[in-house]
Amino acid sequence: MKNQTEEIVSTTQIRKRTVTGLLVFGLLVIVIVSMAALFSRDWNKSSSTRAAGIPTQFRTVLNANESIFDLIFSEQHLAKTYPVNDAVKNVRVNGNYGMGKNFDSSAWKLQLIRKPGDTIYLTLEDIKALPKTDIVFDFKCIEGWSQVTHWGGVKFSDFINKFGLDEQAHMKYVGLHTPDNAYYVGIDSKSMLHPQTILCYEMNGKPLPMNQGAPLRLIIPVKYGIKHLKRIGTLFFSNHRPPDYWYEKGYDYYSGL
Ligand SMILES: Nc1nc2c(c(=O)[nH]1)N[C@H]1C(S)=C(S)[C@@H](COP(=O)(O)O)O[C@H]1N2
Ligand SMILES: [Mo]
């Protein structure tokens, strides 16, 4: 008899807790969505956000992320770096969109669209002529794995200075495409100009392997792996969000760490 009463009491308590929990959760959702409404620059562009394949409310929260990150993002905030010896030797290969077999690395040139109608083509030698920067950091994929890896290349900020792109660097976004346009990312210029962002042509002190993006890839430690486009074909600037492969599949456009 006593046991039964205890059982009834505890069931009632559980119910109460569940109801309280649901109420708190509901309130949280309301608070987050209203904050998103306040912060998001894209609140009124629901048709374009809905087109990205996930419900507008979720998309709005993700877009609000970008606005919030934009406020707190600082060039001074550096991703943690590691001694070279900590870098793994067998670097994982992940994602091969835009990495078709019939690619001639020796014929490659970077298509740099300075403005619509003003395109120049750069060789790897043009890019290597700039000072080299090495970085060893914990590369994080959105799928849940990470590894400490070692990359070498040219700081995007040095590249901007060298090729007279200061005006362009004031635009909001940089777009990058593989040579076949099968994979593409858009990145906020602040993250591109971050001192740890490099146009990368070396891994573990050797030329970048083909499946890791030879001859040139992006390494951008302030972002998740999806943004580290391998095999850059085209680079351009825009005040509007450039197309982004994983954003179109429902991922966060910003994908920052
Ligand atoms: N061209 C291209 N770049 C890409 C991808 C891809 O599929 N194609 N995948 C991305 C993802 S999801 C990750 S985690 C990293 C993996 O880089 P890695 O293969 O050198 O480890 O590359 C990114 N860059
Ligand atoms: Mo990834």
Coordinates of C-alpha atoms in Angstrom, one line a residue, residues 86-178:
D86 CA 52.0 17.1 -33.0
A87 CA 50.8 17.1 -36.6
V88 CA 49.5 13.7 -37.8
K89 CA 51.3 12.1 -40.7
N90 CA 48.3 10.3 -42.2
V91 CA 46.0 13.2 -42.8
R92 CA 42.4 12.1 -43.4
V93 CA 40.9 12.8 -46.8
N94 CA 37.3 13.9 -46.6
G95 CA 35.0 15.1 -49.3
N96 CA 35.8 15.0 -53.0
Y97 CA 33.2 17.2 -54.6
G98 CA 34.9 19.1 -57.4
M99 CA 37.9 16.8 -57.3
G100 CA 37.3 15.0 -60.6
K101 CA 40.1 12.7 -61.9
N102 CA 40.7 14.5 -65.2
F103 CA 42.4 17.5 -63.7
D104 CA 45.8 18.8 -65.0
S105 CA 47.5 20.4 -62.0
S106 CA 50.3 21.7 -64.3
A107 CA 47.9 23.7 -66.5
W108 CA 46.2 25.2 -63.5
K109 CA 45.8 28.9 -63.0
L110 CA 43.8 30.8 -60.3
Q111 CA 41.0 32.7 -61.9
L112 CA 40.9 35.9 -59.8
I113 CA 37.8 38.0 -60.6
R114 CA 38.7 41.4 -59.3
K115 CA 35.5 43.0 -60.6
P116 CA 32.9 41.8 -63.0
G117 CA 34.7 42.1 -66.3
D118 CA 38.2 42.3 -64.7
T119 CA 39.6 38.9 -64.4
I120 CA 43.3 37.9 -64.0
Y121 CA 45.0 34.5 -64.0
L122 CA 47.7 33.7 -61.5
T123 CA 50.1 30.8 -61.5
L124 CA 51.2 29.0 -58.4
E125 CA 54.6 30.7 -58.8
D126 CA 52.9 34.1 -58.6
I127 CA 51.3 33.0 -55.3
K128 CA 54.5 31.3 -53.9
A129 CA 56.4 34.5 -54.5
L130 CA 54.7 35.9 -51.4
P131 CA 56.0 35.1 -47.8
K132 CA 55.1 31.6 -46.6
T133 CA 53.2 31.1 -43.5
D134 CA 52.9 27.7 -41.7
I135 CA 50.1 26.7 -39.4
V136 CA 49.6 23.7 -37.2
F137 CA 46.1 23.6 -35.7
D138 CA 43.2 21.2 -34.9
F139 CA 41.2 20.8 -38.1
K140 CA 37.5 20.2 -37.2
C141 CA 35.0 18.6 -39.4
I142 CA 31.3 19.2 -38.8
E143 CA 30.8 15.4 -38.9
G144 CA 32.5 15.1 -35.5
W145 CA 36.2 14.3 -36.1
S146 CA 39.2 16.5 -35.7
Q147 CA 42.9 16.2 -36.2
V148 CA 46.0 18.3 -35.7
T149 CA 47.4 19.0 -39.1
H150 CA 50.2 21.1 -40.6
W151 CA 49.7 23.4 -43.6
G152 CA 51.8 26.0 -45.4
G153 CA 50.8 28.8 -47.8
V154 CA 50.2 32.5 -48.2
K155 CA 48.1 34.6 -45.9
F156 CA 45.0 35.8 -47.6
S157 CA 45.7 39.3 -46.2
D158 CA 49.2 39.3 -47.8
F159 CA 47.6 38.1 -51.1
I160 CA 45.2 41.1 -50.9
N161 CA 48.0 43.6 -50.4
K162 CA 50.2 42.1 -53.1
F163 CA 47.5 42.1 -55.8
G164 CA 46.0 45.5 -55.0
L165 CA 42.7 44.2 -53.7
D166 CA 42.1 46.5 -50.8
E167 CA 38.8 47.9 -52.3
Q168 CA 37.6 44.3 -52.9
A169 CA 38.6 43.3 -49.3
H170 CA 36.1 45.8 -48.0
M171 CA 33.3 43.9 -49.6
K172 CA 31.4 41.6 -47.3
Y173 CA 32.2 38.2 -48.8
V174 CA 34.7 36.2 -50.7
G175 CA 33.5 33.4 -53.0
L176 CA 35.6 30.3 -54.0
H177 CA 34.8 27.6 -56.5
T178 CA 36.6 24.5 -57.7

